[in-house]
Amino acid sequence: MSAISDGIRDDFPALTQEINGHPLVYFDNAATTQKPRAVLDAIQNYYEHDNANVHRGIHELSNRATAAYEGTRDRVAQFINAPVHEDIIFTRGTTEAINLVAATWGTVNLGAGDVILLTELEHHSNLVPWQLLAQRTGAKLRFIPVTGDEGTLDLSDFDGQLEGAKLVSLTHISNALGTINPVAEICAQAKAAGAVTLVDAAQSAGHMPLDVQALGCDFLALSGHKLCGPTGIGALFARRELQEAMPPYQGGGEMISKVEFHKSEFNVPPHKFEAGTPNVAGAAGLHAALDYLDAIGLDAIHAHDTELAHYAKERLSGFEGVRIFGPTEDRGGLVSFIFENVHALDLATLADQQGVAIRIGHHCTQPLHEKLGVPATARVSFYFYNTRSEVDRFIEVLQKVINLLR
Amino acid sequence: MSVTLNSIDELADNFELLGDWESRFGYLIDLGKELPPMDAADQSEVNRVHGCQAQVWMKLRPEAAGRITIVADSDAFIVKGLIAVLLIIYSGKTAKEILAIDCQVLLDQLQLAAHLSPTRKNGLFAMVQRVRELAQAIQVEATE
Ligand SMILES: Cc1ncc(COP(=O)(O)O)c(C=O)c1O
């Protein structure tokens, strides 16, 4: 049994509503999570009391806003065990964090023929930026294959694939299949081969304990909105030594130390990578989210999510004609599936009529779906506020939907 | 319930009678299941209607006296049902008649929109758009 009580749902105003006359069952947490009252209050509080621009004012409100913003940098560093808070660059989210690495580190470090090693599991966010970089620099993309419906990485030729690789960039948890990749082992091997590593932690941050030093990665990207925080704020962990040698990302205020008409000198990292007025309210919300999650405990959250995923998988396997994706072991809190002769779009539409929110489509992993030979899958993804009885309700609704469609 | 329908009014009446979502969707799905099949060869890229989350193919076939038959299919049942509704609205009419129809008014009459997500509405709109484009092309060809 989970250590997290159902009472925790009371912290989430959005979870108490009815959809189409039925209590909402929100199973689209891999897309984004709901927000606890503590996060909503932190944002409201920031705007009501502390709102000002950061880093520039002499006045009290500006000092408070700067303290809120920089305080969150410390908090994020602590949350992922980064050695120093300067290792944290604020971004809009995972997508921007990866694009930042591609535009800065990638531009000066990759050249014609260099290999960017990815996996077939990657979200478009950890694929398209590298395609664009490859077009600019002449670098080549290479992919660690997945084993099929199980969705685990086939690392049998990993050593061979590392040949010529300057960068290894991979997802920690697959948003499409739920696979948890052996990131620490992969980073260690990549490092030994002289490659820089990036971990896409969009699905793992806030879902399991994260420690960048234990993972041994050079970069790590995360999104606030996927861990109870607001949209529009995320972070890039970038080891300081790498940041020093990276050119600026965008130009503007905040990122400079001295500007003349024809040239500028840049601020020190990480500010050098944060042009313009940042999302301070978002940072305040993110801080509250991290506090909230730590109070529950990341181990307890991970145990809860995976337990629900295993339970859902077990219940789903009771259906006739179902195909379930993802690994048996080491699965994150989500399950993807399809039914023979039933379109996922029909499933999701009819489930929504009964208040059950599920995701369908290629989940921003089109090439992976191409490989699996399915245009779309249906996905249920869980967070700590979901319950076993919601899974039961989902199964009951699914049965009804299947009856209607067959 | 019979699914051979002649007019949108009849369809609207039937929808009205079926009060809850379950019977309405059940009815829509049945309409889709009765859709005349489209040749596999016609389920091709040229006939693909993009903008829907499911795959949709559509083709307009000119018949005698300028009338147009619409042939369409999808891999999702609810979309097939929506295609059936569009067929009731458009099929068997001339290009001129098709272009004169305000589809929105008819769909509002069915109160279908209340059950459709914005993405789904975009998909439906993409199909309506394609019918109109193809009808337009036929009309232009006829007057040349
Ligand atoms: C594995 C993975 N990577 C990257 C992203 C992109 O995150 P965001 O849209 O927050 O930038 C997502 C979110 O959908 C994801 O699941």
Coordinates of C-alpha atoms and ligand atoms in Angstrom, one line a residue:
Chain A
M1 CA 0.0 0.0 0.0
S2 CA 1.1 3.5 -0.8
A3 CA 2.4 5.7 2.0
I4 CA 0.6 8.7 0.5
S5 CA -2.9 9.2 1.7
D6 CA -5.9 10.0 -0.5
G7 CA -6.3 13.1 1.6
I8 CA -3.5 14.8 -0.3
R9 CA -6.0 15.4 -3.1
D10 CA -7.6 18.2 -1.0
D11 CA -4.4 20.2 -1.7
F12 CA -5.3 20.4 -5.4
P13 CA -8.2 22.6 -6.3
A14 CA -8.4 21.4 -9.9
L15 CA -8.9 17.8 -8.8
T16 CA -12.2 18.4 -7.1
Q17 CA -14.2 19.3 -10.2
E18 CA -16.7 17.3 -12.3
I19 CA -16.3 16.8 -16.0
N20 CA -19.4 16.0 -18.0
G21 CA -21.1 15.2 -14.8
H22 CA -18.5 12.8 -13.5
P23 CA -15.7 13.3 -11.0
L24 CA -12.5 14.2 -12.9
V25 CA -10.0 11.3 -13.2
Y26 CA -6.8 13.1 -14.3
F27 CA -4.5 10.6 -15.9
D28 CA -2.5 12.9 -18.2
N29 CA 0.3 13.8 -15.7
A30 CA 3.1 13.0 -18.1
A31 CA 1.8 16.0 -20.2
T32 CA 1.5 18.3 -17.2
T33 CA 0.7 17.9 -13.5
Q34 CA -1.9 19.7 -11.4
K35 CA -0.9 22.4 -8.9
P36 CA -1.2 22.3 -5.1
R37 CA -2.7 25.3 -3.3
A38 CA 0.8 26.0 -1.9
V39 CA 2.1 26.7 -5.4
L40 CA -0.9 28.8 -6.3
D41 CA -0.5 30.8 -3.1
A42 CA 3.2 31.4 -3.7
I43 CA 2.5 32.9 -7.1
Q44 CA -0.3 35.0 -5.8
N45 CA 1.8 36.1 -2.8
Y46 CA 4.7 37.1 -5.0
Y47 CA 2.5 39.4 -7.1
E48 CA 0.7 40.8 -4.1
H49 CA 3.8 41.6 -2.1
D50 CA 7.1 41.3 -3.8
N51 CA 6.7 42.0 -7.5
A52 CA 9.5 44.0 -9.1
N53 CA 12.3 43.4 -11.6
V54 CA 15.3 41.5 -10.5
H55 CA 19.0 42.2 -10.1
R56 CA 18.7 45.9 -10.9
G57 CA 16.8 47.8 -8.3
I58 CA 18.1 49.4 -5.1
H59 CA 14.6 49.4 -3.6
E60 CA 13.1 46.9 -1.2
L61 CA 10.7 45.2 -3.7
S62 CA 13.5 44.6 -6.2
N63 CA 15.6 43.1 -3.4
R64 CA 12.7 40.8 -2.5
A65 CA 12.1 39.7 -6.1
T66 CA 15.8 39.0 -6.6
A67 CA 15.9 37.0 -3.4
A68 CA 12.9 35.0 -4.5
Y69 CA 14.4 34.3 -7.9
E70 CA 17.9 33.5 -6.7
G71 CA 16.5 31.6 -3.8
T72 CA 14.8 29.3 -6.2
R73 CA 18.2 28.8 -8.0
D74 CA 19.6 27.5 -4.7
R75 CA 16.6 25.4 -4.2
V76 CA 16.8 23.7 -7.6
A77 CA 20.5 23.1 -7.1
Q78 CA 19.7 21.4 -3.8
F79 CA 16.8 19.4 -5.3
I80 CA 19.0 17.8 -7.9
N81 CA 22.2 17.9 -5.7
A82 CA 24.1 20.2 -8.0
P83 CA 27.5 21.1 -6.5
V84 CA 26.9 24.9 -6.7
H85 CA 23.9 27.1 -7.5
E86 CA 25.7 28.7 -10.4
D87 CA 25.2 25.3 -12.2
I88 CA 21.5 26.1 -12.6
I89 CA 20.3 28.1 -15.6
F90 CA 16.7 29.1 -15.6
T91 CA 14.8 28.3 -18.9
R92 CA 11.2 28.1 -20.0
G93 CA 11.4 24.3 -19.5
T94 CA 13.1 21.2 -20.8
T95 CA 12.6 22.1 -24.5
E96 CA 14.4 25.5 -24.1
A97 CA 17.1 23.9 -21.9
I98 CA 18.0 21.4 -24.6
N99 CA 17.8 24.1 -27.3
L100 CA 20.1 26.3 -25.2
V101 CA 22.7 23.5 -25.1
A102 CA 22.4 22.9 -28.8
A103 CA 22.8 26.6 -29.6
T104 CA 25.7 27.3 -27.3
W105 CA 27.7 24.3 -26.4
G106 CA 26.8 22.5 -29.6
T107 CA 27.7 25.4 -31.9
V108 CA 31.3 25.7 -30.6
N109 CA 32.0 22.0 -29.9
L110 CA 30.5 20.1 -32.8
G111 CA 31.8 20.0 -36.3
A112 CA 31.4 18.0 -39.5
G113 CA 31.3 14.3 -38.9
D114 CA 31.0 14.5 -35.1
V115 CA 28.4 12.1 -33.8
I116 CA 25.4 13.1 -31.6
L117 CA 24.2 9.8 -30.0
L118 CA 20.5 9.8 -29.0
T119 CA 18.1 6.9 -28.4
E120 CA 15.0 5.9 -30.4
L121 CA 12.9 6.8 -27.3
E122 CA 13.5 10.5 -27.5
H123 CA 10.8 13.2 -27.2
H124 CA 10.8 15.5 -30.2
S125 CA 12.4 18.1 -27.8
N126 CA 15.5 15.9 -27.5
L127 CA 15.6 15.2 -31.2
V128 CA 14.7 18.2 -33.3
P129 CA 17.2 20.6 -31.7
W130 CA 19.9 18.1 -32.6
Q131 CA 18.6 17.8 -36.2
L132 CA 18.8 21.5 -36.5
L133 CA 22.3 21.6 -35.0
A134 CA 23.4 18.8 -37.3
Q135 CA 22.2 20.7 -40.3
R136 CA 24.2 23.8 -39.2
T137 CA 27.4 22.0 -38.3
G138 CA 27.5 18.8 -40.4
A139 CA 27.3 16.6 -37.3
K140 CA 25.6 13.3 -37.6
L141 CA 22.8 11.7 -35.5
R142 CA 23.0 8.1 -34.3
F143 CA 20.4 6.2 -32.3
I144 CA 20.6 3.6 -29.6
P145 CA 17.8 1.2 -30.7
V146 CA 14.9 0.1 -28.5
T147 CA 14.0 -3.6 -28.3
G148 CA 10.4 -3.4 -29.5
D149 CA 7.2 -3.1 -27.4
E150 CA 9.2 -3.6 -24.2
G151 CA 10.9 -0.3 -25.0
T152 CA 14.2 -0.9 -23.3
L153 CA 17.4 0.2 -24.8
D154 CA 19.5 -2.3 -26.7
L155 CA 23.0 -1.4 -25.3
S156 CA 24.7 -4.5 -26.7
D157 CA 26.7 -2.3 -29.2
F158 CA 26.9 0.8 -27.0
D159 CA 30.7 0.8 -27.1
G160 CA 30.7 0.7 -30.9
Q161 CA 28.0 3.4 -31.1
L162 CA 30.1 5.7 -28.9
E163 CA 32.7 5.8 -31.6
G164 CA 33.1 9.4 -32.7
A165 CA 30.4 10.6 -30.3
K166 CA 30.9 14.1 -28.9
L167 CA 27.5 14.1 -27.1
V168 CA 25.2 11.5 -25.7
S169 CA 21.8 12.9 -25.0
L170 CA 19.0 10.7 -23.7
T171 CA 15.8 10.7 -21.7
H172 CA 15.8 9.4 -18.1
I173 CA 12.2 8.2 -18.3
S174 CA 10.4 7.7 -21.6
N175 CA 7.3 9.7 -21.8
A176 CA 5.8 7.3 -24.4
L177 CA 6.6 3.9 -22.9
G178 CA 7.6 4.5 -19.3
T179 CA 11.1 3.0 -19.6
I180 CA 13.6 4.1 -16.9
N181 CA 16.9 4.1 -18.6
P182 CA 20.2 3.2 -16.8
V183 CA 21.4 6.7 -17.1
A184 CA 24.3 6.5 -14.5
E185 CA 25.8 3.6 -16.4
I186 CA 25.4 5.2 -19.7
C187 CA 26.9 8.5 -18.6
A188 CA 29.9 6.7 -17.0
Q189 CA 30.6 4.8 -20.2
A190 CA 30.0 7.9 -22.4
K191 CA 32.4 10.0 -20.2
A192 CA 35.0 7.3 -20.4
A193 CA 34.8 7.5 -24.2
G194 CA 35.2 11.3 -24.0
A195 CA 31.6 12.3 -24.8
V196 CA 29.6 15.0 -23.0
T197 CA 26.2 13.8 -21.6
L198 CA 22.8 15.4 -21.4
V199 CA 19.9 13.9 -19.4
D200 CA 16.3 14.8 -20.3
A201 CA 14.8 14.6 -16.9
A202 CA 11.3 16.0 -17.9
Q203 CA 9.6 12.8 -16.7
S204 CA 11.9 11.9 -13.8
A205 CA 12.3 15.2 -12.0
G206 CA 9.8 15.4 -9.2
H207 CA 8.9 11.7 -9.8
M208 CA 12.0 10.1 -8.2
P209 CA 15.0 11.3 -6.3
L210 CA 17.5 13.0 -8.7
D211 CA 21.2 13.5 -8.0
V212 CA 23.2 14.9 -10.9
Q213 CA 26.5 14.0 -9.2
A214 CA 25.4 10.3 -8.8
L215 CA 24.1 10.3 -12.4
G216 CA 27.4 11.8 -13.5
C217 CA 25.9 13.9 -16.3
D218 CA 27.2 17.2 -17.7
F219 CA 23.8 18.6 -18.5
L220 CA 20.3 17.9 -17.2
A221 CA 17.0 19.5 -18.3
L222 CA 13.7 19.7 -16.4
S223 CA 10.3 21.4 -16.6
G224 CA 8.6 23.0 -13.6
H225 CA 5.1 22.2 -14.8
K226 CA 5.7 18.5 -14.8
L227 CA 6.4 18.5 -11.1
C228 CA 3.5 20.6 -9.6
G229 CA 5.1 23.9 -10.6
P230 CA 3.8 26.6 -13.0
T231 CA 4.3 26.5 -16.7
G232 CA 7.0 28.6 -18.3
I233 CA 9.8 27.9 -15.8
G234 CA 12.3 25.1 -15.9
A235 CA 16.0 24.6 -15.5
L236 CA 19.1 23.5 -17.1
F237 CA 21.9 22.0 -14.9
A238 CA 25.2 22.7 -16.7
R239 CA 28.5 21.9 -15.1
R240 CA 30.4 25.1 -14.4
E241 CA 33.5 24.2 -16.5
L242 CA 31.3 23.7 -19.5
Q243 CA 29.4 26.9 -18.9
E244 CA 32.6 28.9 -18.9
A245 CA 33.4 27.9 -22.4
M246 CA 29.8 28.3 -23.8
P247 CA 28.9 31.4 -25.9
P248 CA 25.8 33.4 -24.9
Y249 CA 22.4 32.0 -25.9
Q250 CA 20.3 35.1 -26.4
G251 CA 21.3 38.7 -26.2
G252 CA 19.7 41.5 -24.1
G253 CA 19.5 42.8 -20.7
E254 CA 20.7 40.9 -17.6
M255 CA 23.2 38.8 -19.6
I256 CA 25.8 41.6 -20.1
S257 CA 28.4 43.3 -17.9
K258 CA 29.3 46.2 -20.2
V259 CA 27.7 47.3 -23.5
E260 CA 29.2 49.7 -26.1
F261 CA 27.6 50.6 -29.4
H262 CA 29.6 48.0 -31.3
K263 CA 30.4 45.3 -28.8
S264 CA 29.6 43.9 -25.3
E265 CA 31.1 42.1 -22.5
F266 CA 29.0 39.4 -21.0
N267 CA 27.9 38.7 -17.5
V268 CA 29.2 35.7 -15.6
P269 CA 27.5 32.3 -15.9
P270 CA 24.7 31.5 -15.3
H271 CA 23.4 35.0 -15.9
K272 CA 25.1 35.1 -19.2
F273 CA 22.5 32.6 -20.4
E274 CA 19.5 34.4 -19.0
A275 CA 18.7 37.4 -21.2
G276 CA 15.8 39.7 -20.4
T277 CA 13.4 39.9 -17.4
P278 CA 13.0 36.3 -16.2
N279 CA 9.9 34.5 -15.0
V280 CA 10.2 35.5 -11.4
A281 CA 6.6 34.5 -10.4
G282 CA 7.3 31.2 -12.0
A283 CA 10.4 30.8 -9.9
A284 CA 8.4 31.6 -6.8
G285 CA 5.9 28.9 -7.7
L286 CA 8.7 26.4 -8.6
H287 CA 10.2 26.9 -5.2
A288 CA 6.9 26.1 -3.5
A289 CA 6.5 23.0 -5.7
L290 CA 9.9 21.7 -4.7
D291 CA 9.2 22.3 -1.0
Y292 CA 5.9 20.5 -1.4
L293 CA 7.4 17.5 -3.1
D294 CA 10.3 17.1 -0.7
A295 CA 7.8 17.2 2.2
I296 CA 6.1 14.2 0.7
G297 CA 9.3 12.5 -0.2
L298 CA 10.5 11.6 -3.7
D299 CA 11.0 7.9 -2.8
A300 CA 7.4 7.7 -1.6
I301 CA 6.2 9.5 -4.8
H302 CA 8.1 7.1 -7.1
A303 CA 6.8 4.0 -5.2
H304 CA 3.3 5.3 -5.5
D305 CA 3.5 6.1 -9.2
T306 CA 5.0 2.8 -10.2
E307 CA 2.6 0.9 -8.0
L308 CA -0.3 2.5 -9.8
A309 CA 1.3 1.8 -13.2
H310 CA 1.8 -1.9 -12.3
Y311 CA -1.8 -2.1 -11.1
A312 CA -3.1 -0.4 -14.2
K313 CA -1.1 -2.7 -16.4
E314 CA -2.4 -5.7 -14.6
R315 CA -6.0 -4.6 -14.9
L316 CA -5.5 -3.6 -18.6
S317 CA -4.1 -7.0 -19.4
G318 CA -7.4 -8.5 -18.5
F319 CA -8.9 -7.1 -21.7
E320 CA -9.1 -9.0 -24.9
G321 CA -7.1 -7.7 -27.8
V322 CA -5.0 -5.2 -25.8
R323 CA -1.4 -4.5 -26.6
I324 CA 0.6 -3.0 -23.7
F325 CA 3.9 -1.2 -24.2
G326 CA 6.8 -0.6 -22.0
P327 CA 9.1 -2.7 -19.7
T328 CA 8.1 -5.2 -17.1
E329 CA 10.7 -4.0 -14.7
D330 CA 11.9 -0.4 -14.0
R331 CA 8.8 1.3 -15.2
G332 CA 7.9 4.9 -14.5
G333 CA 4.3 5.9 -13.5
L334 CA 2.7 5.5 -16.9
V335 CA 1.2 2.8 -19.2
S336 CA 0.7 3.0 -23.0
F337 CA -1.6 0.6 -24.8
I338 CA -3.8 0.1 -27.8
F339 CA -6.7 -2.1 -28.6
E340 CA -7.1 -4.2 -31.7
N341 CA -9.6 -2.6 -34.1
V342 CA -10.2 0.3 -31.8
H343 CA -8.8 3.7 -32.6
A344 CA -7.1 5.5 -29.6
L345 CA -9.0 8.7 -30.6
D346 CA -12.3 7.0 -30.1
L347 CA -11.2 5.6 -26.7
A348 CA -10.1 9.0 -25.4
T349 CA -13.1 10.9 -26.7
L350 CA -15.5 8.5 -25.0
A351 CA -13.5 8.3 -21.8
D352 CA -13.6 12.1 -21.6
Q353 CA -17.4 12.0 -21.8
Q354 CA -17.1 10.2 -18.5
G355 CA -14.6 12.5 -16.9
V356 CA -11.5 10.4 -17.5
A357 CA -8.6 12.4 -19.0
I358 CA -6.2 10.3 -21.0
R359 CA -3.7 11.2 -23.7
I360 CA -3.6 9.7 -27.2
G361 CA -1.4 10.2 -30.2
H362 CA 2.3 9.8 -30.8
H363 CA 3.2 11.7 -27.5
C364 CA 5.8 13.7 -29.4
T365 CA 7.7 10.6 -30.3
Q366 CA 6.7 10.1 -33.9
P367 CA 9.8 8.1 -35.0
L368 CA 9.4 5.7 -32.1
H369 CA 5.7 5.1 -33.0
E370 CA 6.8 4.6 -36.6
K371 CA 9.2 1.9 -35.4
L372 CA 6.6 0.2 -33.2
G373 CA 4.3 0.3 -36.2
V374 CA 1.4 2.1 -34.6
P375 CA 0.2 5.6 -35.6
A376 CA -1.0 6.4 -32.1
T377 CA -1.2 4.9 -28.6
A378 CA -3.3 5.7 -25.6
R379 CA -1.5 6.6 -22.4
V380 CA -2.5 6.8 -18.7
S381 CA 0.1 8.6 -16.6
F382 CA 0.0 8.9 -12.8
Y383 CA 1.1 11.2 -10.0
F384 CA 1.0 10.9 -6.3
Y385 CA -2.5 12.3 -6.0
N386 CA -4.0 9.5 -8.2
T387 CA -5.5 6.5 -6.4
R388 CA -6.2 2.9 -7.0
S389 CA -9.9 3.5 -7.1
E390 CA -9.4 6.0 -9.9
V391 CA -7.6 3.2 -11.8
D392 CA -10.7 1.0 -11.1
R393 CA -13.0 3.8 -12.4
F394 CA -10.8 4.1 -15.5
I395 CA -11.1 0.3 -16.1
E396 CA -14.8 0.4 -15.7
V397 CA -15.1 3.3 -18.1
L398 CA -12.8 1.6 -20.6
Q399 CA -15.0 -1.5 -20.5
K400 CA -18.0 0.6 -21.3
V401 CA -16.2 2.4 -24.1
I402 CA -15.0 -0.9 -25.7
N403 CA -18.5 -2.3 -25.6
L404 CA -19.8 0.8 -27.4
L405 CA -17.1 0.6 -30.0
R406 CA -17.1 -3.2 -30.7
Chain B
M1 CA -32.7 2.3 -35.0
S2 CA -32.6 2.8 -38.8
V3 CA -29.6 4.6 -40.0
T4 CA -30.8 5.4 -43.5
L5 CA -31.5 9.1 -43.2
N6 CA -32.5 11.5 -45.8
S7 CA -32.2 14.8 -44.2
I8 CA -30.4 16.7 -41.5
D9 CA -33.7 17.4 -39.8
E10 CA -34.3 13.7 -39.4
L11 CA -30.9 13.3 -38.0
A12 CA -31.4 16.2 -35.6
D13 CA -34.7 14.7 -34.4
N14 CA -33.0 11.4 -33.7
F15 CA -30.2 13.1 -31.8
E16 CA -32.9 15.0 -29.8
L17 CA -34.6 11.7 -28.9
L18 CA -31.3 10.2 -27.7
G19 CA -30.8 12.3 -24.6
D20 CA -27.5 11.1 -23.1
W21 CA -24.0 11.1 -24.5
E22 CA -23.8 7.3 -24.6
S23 CA -26.8 6.9 -26.9
R24 CA -25.7 9.8 -29.0
F25 CA -22.2 8.5 -29.5
G26 CA -23.6 5.0 -29.9
Y27 CA -25.8 6.3 -32.7
L28 CA -22.9 8.3 -34.3
I29 CA -20.7 5.2 -34.2
D30 CA -23.5 3.1 -35.8
L31 CA -23.9 5.7 -38.6
G32 CA -20.1 5.4 -39.1
K33 CA -20.3 1.6 -39.3
E34 CA -22.9 1.8 -42.1
L35 CA -20.7 4.1 -44.2
P36 CA -20.2 2.6 -47.6
P37 CA -16.6 1.3 -47.8
M38 CA -14.0 3.2 -49.6
D39 CA -11.6 1.3 -52.0
A40 CA -8.3 0.6 -50.3
A41 CA -6.6 2.1 -53.4
D42 CA -8.4 5.4 -52.7
Q43 CA -7.1 5.5 -49.1
S44 CA -4.0 7.2 -50.5
E45 CA -2.0 10.3 -49.7
V46 CA -3.6 12.4 -52.4
N47 CA -7.0 11.8 -50.8
R48 CA -5.7 12.3 -47.2
V49 CA -7.4 15.1 -45.2
H50 CA -4.9 16.5 -42.7
G51 CA -5.8 18.3 -39.5
C52 CA -7.6 15.4 -37.8
Q53 CA -6.0 13.2 -35.2
A54 CA -7.2 10.1 -37.0
Q55 CA -6.6 9.3 -40.6
V56 CA -9.2 10.6 -43.0
W57 CA -9.5 10.1 -46.8
M58 CA -12.0 11.9 -49.0
K59 CA -12.8 12.0 -52.7
L60 CA -15.6 13.6 -54.6
R61 CA -17.1 11.8 -57.6
P62 CA -19.1 13.7 -60.2
E63 CA -22.3 11.9 -61.2
A64 CA -25.0 12.7 -63.8
A65 CA -26.7 16.1 -63.8
G66 CA -23.8 17.7 -62.0
R67 CA -24.5 15.8 -58.8
I68 CA -21.6 14.9 -56.6
T69 CA -21.1 11.8 -54.5
I70 CA -18.7 12.0 -51.6
V71 CA -16.7 9.0 -50.8
A72 CA -14.8 9.1 -47.5
D73 CA -13.4 6.9 -44.7
S74 CA -11.4 7.0 -41.5
D75 CA -9.7 4.6 -39.2
A76 CA -11.6 5.9 -36.2
F77 CA -15.3 5.2 -35.7
I78 CA -16.4 8.5 -34.3
V79 CA -14.8 10.2 -37.3
K80 CA -16.6 7.8 -39.6
G81 CA -19.8 8.9 -37.8
L82 CA -19.0 12.5 -38.5
I83 CA -18.3 11.7 -42.1
A84 CA -21.7 10.1 -42.3
V85 CA -23.2 13.3 -41.0
L86 CA -21.3 15.3 -43.6
L87 CA -22.6 12.9 -46.3
I88 CA -26.2 13.6 -45.2
I89 CA -25.5 17.3 -45.5
Y90 CA -23.6 17.3 -48.8
S91 CA -23.7 14.1 -50.8
G92 CA -25.9 14.0 -53.9
K93 CA -26.0 17.8 -54.3
T94 CA -24.4 19.9 -57.1
A95 CA -21.2 21.8 -56.5
K96 CA -23.2 25.1 -56.5
E97 CA -25.6 23.7 -53.8
I98 CA -22.7 22.4 -51.7
L99 CA -21.0 25.8 -51.8
A100 CA -24.2 27.5 -50.7
I101 CA -24.6 25.4 -47.6
D102 CA -23.7 27.0 -44.2
C103 CA -22.6 23.8 -42.5
Q104 CA -22.1 25.5 -39.1
V105 CA -25.8 26.2 -38.8
L106 CA -26.6 22.6 -39.5
L107 CA -24.0 21.3 -37.1
D108 CA -25.3 23.7 -34.4
Q109 CA -28.7 22.2 -34.9
L110 CA -27.3 18.8 -34.1
Q111 CA -25.7 20.2 -30.9
L112 CA -22.8 18.0 -31.7
A113 CA -20.3 20.7 -30.9
A114 CA -21.0 20.4 -27.2
H115 CA -19.5 16.9 -27.3
L116 CA -16.6 17.7 -29.5
S117 CA -13.2 18.9 -28.3
P118 CA -11.6 21.8 -30.0
T119 CA -9.1 19.5 -31.7
R120 CA -12.0 17.4 -32.9
K121 CA -13.8 20.5 -34.2
N122 CA -10.7 21.4 -36.1
G123 CA -10.8 17.9 -37.7
L124 CA -14.4 18.3 -38.6
F125 CA -13.7 21.8 -40.0
A126 CA -10.8 20.3 -42.1
M127 CA -13.2 17.8 -43.6
V128 CA -15.8 20.5 -44.4
Q129 CA -13.1 22.6 -45.9
R130 CA -12.0 19.8 -48.1
V131 CA -15.5 19.1 -49.4
R132 CA -15.8 22.8 -50.3
E133 CA -12.4 22.9 -52.0
L134 CA -13.1 19.8 -54.1
A135 CA -16.6 21.1 -54.9
Q136 CA -15.1 24.4 -56.0
A137 CA -12.6 22.6 -58.2
I138 CA -15.4 20.7 -59.9
Q139 CA -17.4 23.8 -60.4
V140 CA -14.5 25.7 -62.0
E141 CA -13.9 22.7 -64.3
A142 CA -17.5 22.6 -65.3
T143 CA -17.6 26.3 -66.3
E144 CA -14.4 26.3 -68.2
Ligands
LIG1 C1 10.7 13.2 -22.1 C2 10.3 14.6 -22.4 N1 11.2 15.5 -22.8 C3 10.9 16.7 -23.1 C4 9.6 17.2 -22.9 C5 9.3 18.7 -23.2 O1 9.0 19.4 -22.1 P1 8.5 20.9 -22.1 O2 7.4 20.9 -23.1 O3 8.0 21.2 -20.8 O4 9.6 21.7 -22.6 C6 8.6 16.4 -22.4 C7 7.2 16.9 -22.2 O5 6.3 16.6 -22.9 C8 9.0 15.0 -22.2 O6 8.0 14.2 -21.7

